[in-house]
Short mmCIF file of C-alpha atoms and ligand atoms in Angstrom, two decimals:
data_model
loop_
_atom_site.label_atom_id
_atom_site.label_comp_id
_atom_site.label_asym_id
_atom_site.label_seq_id
_atom_site.Cartn_x
_atom_site.Cartn_y
_atom_site.Cartn_z
CA UNK A 17 140.64 141.16 105.74
CA UNK A 18 138.86 142.08 108.95
CA UNK A 19 136.05 139.95 109.21
CA UNK A 20 132.66 142.18 110.36
CA UNK A 21 131.58 141.04 114.58
CA UNK A 22 128.53 140.04 113.48
CA UNK A 23 129.68 137.56 110.90
CA UNK A 24 132.18 136.20 113.44
CA UNK A 25 129.04 136.06 116.07
CA UNK A 26 127.03 134.29 114.03
CA UNK A 27 129.89 131.17 112.85
CA UNK A 28 130.55 131.23 116.92
CA UNK A 29 126.77 130.54 117.23
CA UNK A 30 126.87 128.20 114.40
CA UNK A 31 129.71 126.15 115.28
CA UNK A 32 128.01 125.40 119.00
CA UNK A 33 125.10 124.71 117.18
CA UNK A 34 125.91 121.90 114.60
CA UNK A 35 128.33 120.50 117.84
CA UNK A 36 124.83 120.21 120.28
CA UNK A 37 123.19 118.96 117.45
CA UNK A 38 125.88 116.33 116.61
CA UNK A 39 126.28 115.53 120.70
CA UNK A 40 122.79 114.84 120.79
CA UNK A 41 122.70 112.70 118.21
CA UNK A 42 125.78 110.47 119.28
CA UNK A 43 123.19 109.52 122.37
CA UNK A 44 119.56 109.71 120.49
CA UNK A 45 121.08 107.31 117.90
CA UNK A 46 122.68 104.88 120.49
CA UNK A 47 119.05 104.45 122.05
CA UNK A 48 117.44 101.22 121.66
CA UNK A 49 120.39 100.00 119.90
CA UNK A 50 122.27 98.36 123.00
CA UNK A 51 123.62 95.90 124.29
CA UNK A 52 123.53 94.30 120.79
CA UNK A 53 123.63 96.56 117.70
CA UNK A 54 120.74 96.51 115.35
CA UNK A 55 121.12 98.93 112.98
CA UNK A 56 117.35 99.39 112.48
CA UNK A 57 116.32 99.83 116.54
CA UNK A 58 115.70 102.89 118.39
CA UNK A 59 114.06 106.13 117.37
CA UNK A 60 116.53 106.79 114.51
CA UNK A 61 116.92 103.85 111.97
CA UNK A 62 119.78 103.65 109.34
CA UNK A 63 123.27 104.68 109.16
CA UNK A 64 124.33 107.25 110.85
CA UNK A 65 127.76 109.48 110.01
CA UNK A 66 128.69 113.11 112.03
CA UNK A 67 130.32 115.67 111.76
CA UNK A 68 131.78 116.51 115.15
CA UNK A 69 135.11 118.56 114.83
CA UNK A 70 133.96 119.27 111.04
CA UNK A 71 132.70 122.87 112.09
CA UNK A 72 134.77 125.70 110.34
CA UNK A 73 133.73 123.96 106.80
CA UNK A 74 130.66 124.40 107.14
CA UNK A 75 130.00 127.87 108.92
CA UNK A 76 133.10 129.12 107.19
CA UNK A 77 132.07 128.80 103.93
CA UNK A 78 128.21 129.33 104.78
CA UNK A 79 128.51 132.66 106.19
CA UNK A 80 128.81 134.17 102.49
CA UNK A 81 125.72 132.14 101.30
CA UNK A 82 122.69 133.86 100.80
CA UNK A 83 119.27 131.63 100.56
CA UNK A 84 118.69 131.57 96.70
CA UNK A 85 122.70 129.72 96.38
CA UNK A 86 122.59 126.43 96.17
CA UNK A 87 124.46 123.74 98.27
CA UNK A 88 125.23 120.30 97.39
CA UNK A 89 126.75 117.96 100.68
CA UNK A 90 127.88 114.44 100.60
CA UNK A 91 127.03 111.51 102.89
CA UNK A 92 127.55 113.78 105.89
CA UNK A 93 125.80 116.68 105.96
CA UNK A 94 123.90 117.89 109.14
CA UNK A 95 127.44 120.62 109.68
CA UNK A 96 126.34 121.88 106.14
CA UNK A 97 122.57 122.09 106.83
CA UNK A 98 122.93 123.82 109.99
CA UNK A 99 125.28 126.53 108.51
CA UNK A 100 122.99 126.62 105.00
CA UNK A 101 119.80 127.46 107.27
CA UNK A 102 117.87 124.74 106.38
CA UNK A 103 114.49 123.88 108.73
CA UNK A 104 116.39 122.57 111.76
CA UNK A 105 112.95 120.89 113.27
CA UNK A 106 112.17 119.44 110.46
CA UNK A 107 115.46 117.90 109.30
CA UNK A 108 115.33 116.73 112.90
CA UNK A 109 112.07 114.81 111.71
CA UNK A 110 113.13 113.44 108.73
CA UNK A 111 116.02 112.32 110.55
CA UNK A 112 113.54 110.32 112.84
CA UNK A 113 111.35 109.04 109.79
CA UNK A 114 108.49 111.04 110.64
CA UNK A 115 105.37 112.86 108.83
CA UNK A 116 106.91 116.07 109.71
CA UNK A 117 110.30 115.93 108.05
CA UNK A 118 111.44 117.57 105.10
CA UNK A 119 110.76 114.16 102.74
CA UNK A 120 107.93 113.84 104.43
CA UNK A 121 110.31 110.55 106.41
CA UNK A 122 110.66 109.00 103.72
CA UNK A 123 114.30 109.81 103.12
CA UNK A 124 116.35 110.12 106.61
CA UNK A 125 119.50 111.37 107.48
CA UNK A 126 121.37 110.82 103.91
CA UNK A 127 117.99 112.41 102.04
CA UNK A 128 117.84 115.66 103.16
CA UNK A 129 116.33 118.03 101.07
CA UNK A 130 115.18 122.09 101.58
CA UNK A 131 114.04 123.55 98.21
CA UNK A 132 113.27 127.02 100.44
CA UNK A 133 117.28 127.41 101.03
CA UNK A 134 118.20 125.34 98.14
CA UNK A 135 120.00 122.62 100.08
CA UNK A 136 120.37 118.67 99.10
CA UNK A 137 122.33 115.89 100.28
CA UNK A 138 123.07 112.23 99.51
CA UNK A 139 124.87 109.21 100.08
CA UNK A 140 126.59 108.72 96.49
CA UNK A 141 129.78 110.16 96.65
CA UNK A 142 130.88 113.11 94.48
CA UNK A 143 127.33 113.00 93.17
CA UNK A 144 126.68 116.47 94.37
CA UNK A 145 129.89 118.05 92.65
CA UNK A 146 127.43 117.57 89.07
CA UNK A 147 124.16 118.90 90.83
CA UNK A 148 126.07 121.65 91.95
CA UNK A 149 127.56 122.68 88.54
CA UNK A 150 123.78 122.23 87.02
CA UNK A 151 122.54 124.56 89.53
CA UNK A 152 125.57 127.41 88.56
CA UNK A 153 124.55 126.65 84.76
CA UNK A 154 120.57 127.35 85.95
CA UNK A 155 121.48 130.51 87.42
CA UNK A 156 123.85 131.94 84.93
CA UNK A 157 121.41 131.07 81.78
CA UNK A 158 118.85 133.08 84.12
CA UNK A 159 121.07 135.82 84.22
CA UNK A 160 120.96 135.75 88.25
CA UNK A 161 123.93 136.11 90.63
CA UNK A 162 123.64 133.45 92.58
CA UNK A 163 126.39 130.91 93.32
CA UNK A 164 126.55 126.79 93.67
CA UNK A 165 128.46 125.38 96.43
CA UNK A 166 129.24 121.36 96.26
CA UNK A 167 130.86 120.02 99.57
CA UNK A 168 132.67 116.37 99.39
CA UNK A 169 135.12 114.60 101.26
CA UNK A 170 138.79 113.73 100.31
CA UNK A 171 138.15 110.40 99.21
CA UNK A 172 135.09 111.61 97.11
CA UNK A 173 137.58 113.91 95.36
CA UNK A 174 138.86 110.82 93.40
CA UNK A 175 135.89 109.65 91.86
CA UNK A 176 135.35 110.67 88.50
CA UNK A 177 131.96 112.73 88.53
CA UNK A 178 134.26 114.99 90.16
CA UNK A 179 136.90 115.89 87.58
CA UNK A 180 134.32 115.40 84.78
CA UNK A 181 132.16 118.32 86.61
CA UNK A 182 134.69 120.13 87.38
CA UNK A 183 136.53 120.25 83.68
CA UNK A 184 132.36 121.47 82.33
CA UNK A 185 132.06 123.97 85.25
CA UNK A 186 135.78 125.52 84.14
CA UNK A 187 135.20 125.28 80.10
CA UNK A 188 131.69 127.30 81.04
CA UNK A 189 133.19 129.63 83.81
CA UNK A 190 130.13 128.66 85.98
CA UNK A 191 129.66 130.43 89.28
CA UNK A 192 130.37 127.63 91.53
CA UNK A 193 132.53 126.44 94.47
CA UNK A 194 133.80 122.68 95.22
CA UNK A 195 134.94 122.68 98.67
CA UNK A 196 136.67 119.52 99.64
CA UNK A 197 136.89 118.66 103.55
CA UNK A 198 140.37 117.16 104.05
CA UNK A 199 139.22 114.92 107.48
CA UNK A 200 141.75 111.94 106.59
CA UNK A 201 140.43 109.32 106.55
CA UNK A 202 137.55 108.21 103.24
CA UNK A 203 135.61 105.74 105.93
CA UNK A 204 139.18 103.55 107.59
CA UNK A 205 141.54 104.73 104.45
CA UNK A 206 144.06 107.72 104.53
CA UNK A 207 144.36 110.60 102.16
CA UNK A 208 147.52 109.80 101.33
CA UNK A 209 146.93 105.70 100.65
CA UNK A 210 143.94 107.00 98.22
CA UNK A 211 145.65 110.45 96.52
CA UNK A 212 148.89 111.02 94.54
CA UNK A 213 148.99 114.53 95.91
CA UNK A 214 149.31 115.66 99.52
CA UNK A 215 147.02 118.71 98.61
CA UNK A 216 143.65 118.61 96.11
CA UNK A 217 144.58 122.41 95.62
CA UNK A 218 148.00 120.81 92.92
CA UNK A 219 144.62 119.80 91.12
CA UNK A 220 142.75 122.91 90.30
CA UNK A 221 145.85 123.49 88.11
CA UNK A 222 144.34 120.28 85.61
CA UNK A 223 141.16 122.42 85.26
CA UNK A 224 142.92 126.34 85.05
CA UNK A 225 140.82 127.16 88.48
CA UNK A 226 142.15 128.97 91.19
CA UNK A 227 142.58 126.78 94.66
CA UNK A 228 143.67 127.13 97.96
CA UNK A 229 144.64 124.47 100.59
CA UNK A 230 143.66 125.95 103.99
CA UNK A 231 145.47 124.33 106.84
CA UNK A 232 144.14 123.02 110.60
CA UNK A 233 140.83 123.44 111.01
CA UNK A 234 140.54 127.30 111.11
CA UNK A 235 137.03 129.20 110.59
CA UNK A 236 139.31 132.19 109.99
CA UNK A 237 141.15 131.34 106.97
CA UNK A 238 138.34 129.34 106.02
CA UNK A 239 136.13 132.45 105.86
CA UNK A 240 139.04 134.40 104.29
CA UNK A 241 139.17 131.58 101.19
CA UNK A 242 135.63 131.00 100.86
CA UNK A 243 135.20 134.24 100.61
CA UNK A 244 137.34 134.69 97.63
CA UNK A 245 136.02 131.78 95.93
CA UNK A 246 132.59 132.92 96.58
CA UNK A 247 132.81 136.77 95.53
CA UNK A 248 134.55 135.30 91.78
CA UNK A 249 131.75 133.31 91.06
CA UNK A 250 129.45 135.72 91.80
CA UNK A 251 131.57 138.30 90.01
CA UNK A 252 130.86 136.03 86.56
CA UNK A 253 134.42 135.16 86.66
CA UNK A 254 133.92 131.04 87.17
CA UNK A 255 135.17 128.57 90.03
CA UNK A 256 137.16 128.24 92.57
CA UNK A 257 138.73 124.93 94.44
CA UNK A 258 138.94 125.19 97.98
CA UNK A 259 140.54 122.35 100.59
CA UNK A 260 139.74 122.26 103.90
CA UNK A 261 141.69 120.32 106.57
CA UNK A 262 139.70 119.75 108.85
CA UNK A 263 139.09 116.76 111.95
CA UNK A 264 136.57 114.32 112.74
CA UNK A 265 136.22 113.44 115.63
CA UNK A 266 133.97 110.93 115.81
CA UNK A 267 133.88 107.15 113.41
CA UNK A 268 133.39 107.18 109.83
CA UNK A 269 129.59 105.51 111.25
CA UNK A 270 128.50 105.40 114.57
CA UNK A 271 129.70 102.17 115.64
CA UNK A 272 132.75 102.11 113.85
CA UNK A 273 135.45 100.29 115.65
CA UNK A 274 137.67 103.15 114.01
CA UNK A 275 140.63 100.33 114.22
CA UNK A 276 142.73 102.39 111.70
CA UNK A 277 144.03 105.48 113.89
CA UNK A 278 145.92 105.62 116.86
CA UNK A 279 143.94 106.09 120.24
CA UNK A 280 145.45 109.49 120.90
CA UNK A 281 144.64 111.17 118.03
CA UNK A 282 141.18 112.40 118.63
CA UNK A 283 142.63 113.54 122.57
CA UNK A 284 145.25 115.37 120.64
CA UNK A 285 142.94 116.80 117.90
CA UNK A 286 140.38 118.17 120.63
CA UNK A 287 142.73 120.08 122.62
CA UNK A 288 142.90 122.27 118.90
CA UNK A 289 139.53 122.09 119.33
CA UNK A 290 137.88 124.73 116.63
CA UNK A 291 135.14 126.03 118.54
CA UNK A 292 137.64 126.89 121.72
CA UNK A 293 139.75 128.57 119.63
CA UNK A 294 137.49 130.74 117.89
CA UNK A 295 135.79 131.91 121.45
CA UNK A 296 139.70 132.60 122.80
CA UNK A 297 139.90 134.51 119.96
CA UNK A 298 136.65 136.63 120.53
CA UNK A 299 137.08 137.26 123.74
CA UNK A 300 141.25 137.91 123.53
CA UNK A 301 140.45 140.90 120.70
CA UNK A 302 137.61 142.39 122.80
CA UNK A 303 135.12 141.51 120.24
CA UNK A 304 132.58 139.92 122.52
CA UNK A 305 132.03 139.40 126.15
CA UNK A 306 131.41 136.22 128.52
CA UNK A 307 128.01 137.15 128.80
CA UNK A 308 126.91 137.60 124.69
CA UNK A 309 128.94 133.44 124.47
CA UNK A 310 126.82 132.75 127.15
CA UNK A 311 123.89 134.30 125.17
CA UNK A 312 124.28 132.46 121.60
CA UNK A 313 125.22 129.36 123.38
CA UNK A 314 121.83 129.25 125.22
CA UNK A 315 120.09 130.36 121.68
CA UNK A 316 121.95 127.56 120.17
CA UNK A 317 121.10 125.02 122.79
CA UNK A 318 117.64 125.84 122.67
CA UNK A 319 117.20 125.86 118.78
CA UNK A 320 118.54 121.70 118.79
CA UNK A 321 116.35 121.01 121.88
CA UNK A 322 113.19 122.31 120.10
CA UNK A 323 114.12 120.61 117.21
CA UNK A 324 114.82 117.21 119.23
CA UNK A 325 111.36 117.24 120.78
CA UNK A 326 109.84 118.68 117.57
CA UNK A 327 110.71 115.13 115.89
CA UNK A 328 110.56 112.35 119.01
CA UNK A 329 106.46 114.41 119.38
CA UNK A 330 106.18 113.78 115.71
CA UNK A 331 103.86 111.24 113.71
CA UNK A 332 105.23 108.26 111.97
CA UNK A 333 103.70 108.09 108.72
CA UNK A 334 100.93 106.36 107.36
CA UNK A 335 101.65 102.92 106.04
CA UNK A 336 100.10 104.12 102.70
CA UNK A 337 102.27 107.00 102.54
CA UNK A 338 105.20 104.90 101.05
CA UNK A 339 103.18 104.90 97.67
CA UNK A 340 102.29 108.51 97.72
CA UNK A 341 104.78 111.16 96.26
CA UNK A 342 106.98 108.75 94.09
CA UNK A 343 106.28 110.47 90.55
CA UNK A 344 105.84 113.99 90.02
CA UNK A 345 102.22 114.53 88.36
CA UNK A 346 102.43 114.33 84.49
CA UNK A 347 101.93 118.42 83.19
CA UNK A 348 98.44 118.78 81.87
CA UNK A 349 99.39 118.20 78.29
CA UNK A 350 101.32 115.17 77.96
CA UNK A 351 99.27 112.29 77.11
CA UNK A 352 100.69 109.41 79.09
CA UNK A 353 100.61 105.71 76.97
CA UNK A 354 97.50 103.29 78.95
C1 TPP B 1 130.14 106.34 94.40
C2 TPP B 1 130.21 106.00 95.41
N1 TPP B 1 131.29 104.57 95.86
C3 TPP B 1 131.20 104.21 97.40
C4 TPP B 1 130.39 104.58 98.32
C5 TPP B 1 130.52 104.42 99.93
N2 TPP B 1 131.33 105.64 100.41
C6 TPP B 1 130.63 105.86 101.38
S1 TPP B 1 131.45 106.88 102.52
C7 TPP B 1 132.52 106.66 101.77
C8 TPP B 1 134.44 107.44 101.94
C9 TPP B 1 133.90 108.70 101.91
O1 TPP B 1 135.27 109.27 102.25
P1 TPP B 1 135.06 110.78 101.88
O2 TPP B 1 134.88 111.15 100.73
O3 TPP B 1 136.67 111.30 102.35
O4 TPP B 1 133.78 111.51 102.95
P2 TPP B 1 133.83 111.52 104.94
O5 TPP B 1 133.14 110.12 105.26
O6 TPP B 1 135.31 111.03 104.81
O7 TPP B 1 133.12 112.71 105.13
C10 TPP B 1 132.41 105.70 100.44
C11 TPP B 1 133.80 104.87 99.72
C12 TPP B 1 129.41 105.61 98.04
N3 TPP B 1 128.62 105.92 98.78
N4 TPP B 1 128.66 106.00 97.17
#
């Protein structure tokens, strides 16, 4: 399948934007947390899970999605959010805990919600799968051709929610695609120590649905596999499972001592960097010039810098705001017990 040049350029720019975003976060998150690591200090309090290296998954899948398609993401959500088109300023402000954030600064980095592009994420492993299946059920009942995509890690594919949700999605032929990011580890536990099958694609047959395994963090192969799965869902033919072999360059969380992996692992992975591989492919095929790529890279960097500046300059919420927006106001025709 020939991939349109505009899509290739979009995927390149998106991957570069994600990488710059995550690398910027590495240093911003560290502000105020040295020499003694204090998780509450600095401009970005709380835990931080970054996805540098995993860009092909988000870009290759979201290249097929529309704003009215739903995406649910896990605790490592920035790459999915960026690729889905979440407002970068308001996302960054949310991560900084500012009142201009997507959730008025009350959620932080694991709780990003943008209804404008139907994006959500959360820290409970595999919880996004039933949510995506619910969105797919809603689209089907409303007669829409929107689809839902749930991104989860390979560790989460051992959770009950994943299996229960897939069973129902298959039974009801819902327009949902479950994308598993195999980045080798669930925190410190390697996949082979937690999962009895080498590839989660083998689990598709348990639900009678198509399933593929995409090797080597390859954005072009991811684009093709996701394209087939999304098109099948849009045609009303039901769910699919796509597992993508990807790499996590950073720790499970920022501050992770990473004693569970060999010191040579990440440098070897970085030698096969997926952004550099796409760059070389675009140039070798004569699809773009160095100047074109420099423009895309400059635009990506400018968007990231603008978002961080917006977040830094925004105000913190008023203390009283902690008690606002906790409950949806009751509909007028509902009498509340006194
Ligand atoms: C239901 C539940 N159990 C346990 C945890 C603690 N936990 C947080 S991240 C994580 C590992 C997730 O691994 P994986 O799904 O492979 O995603 P990755 O971190 O590699 O992106 C666990 C067990 C949790 N958040 N939710």
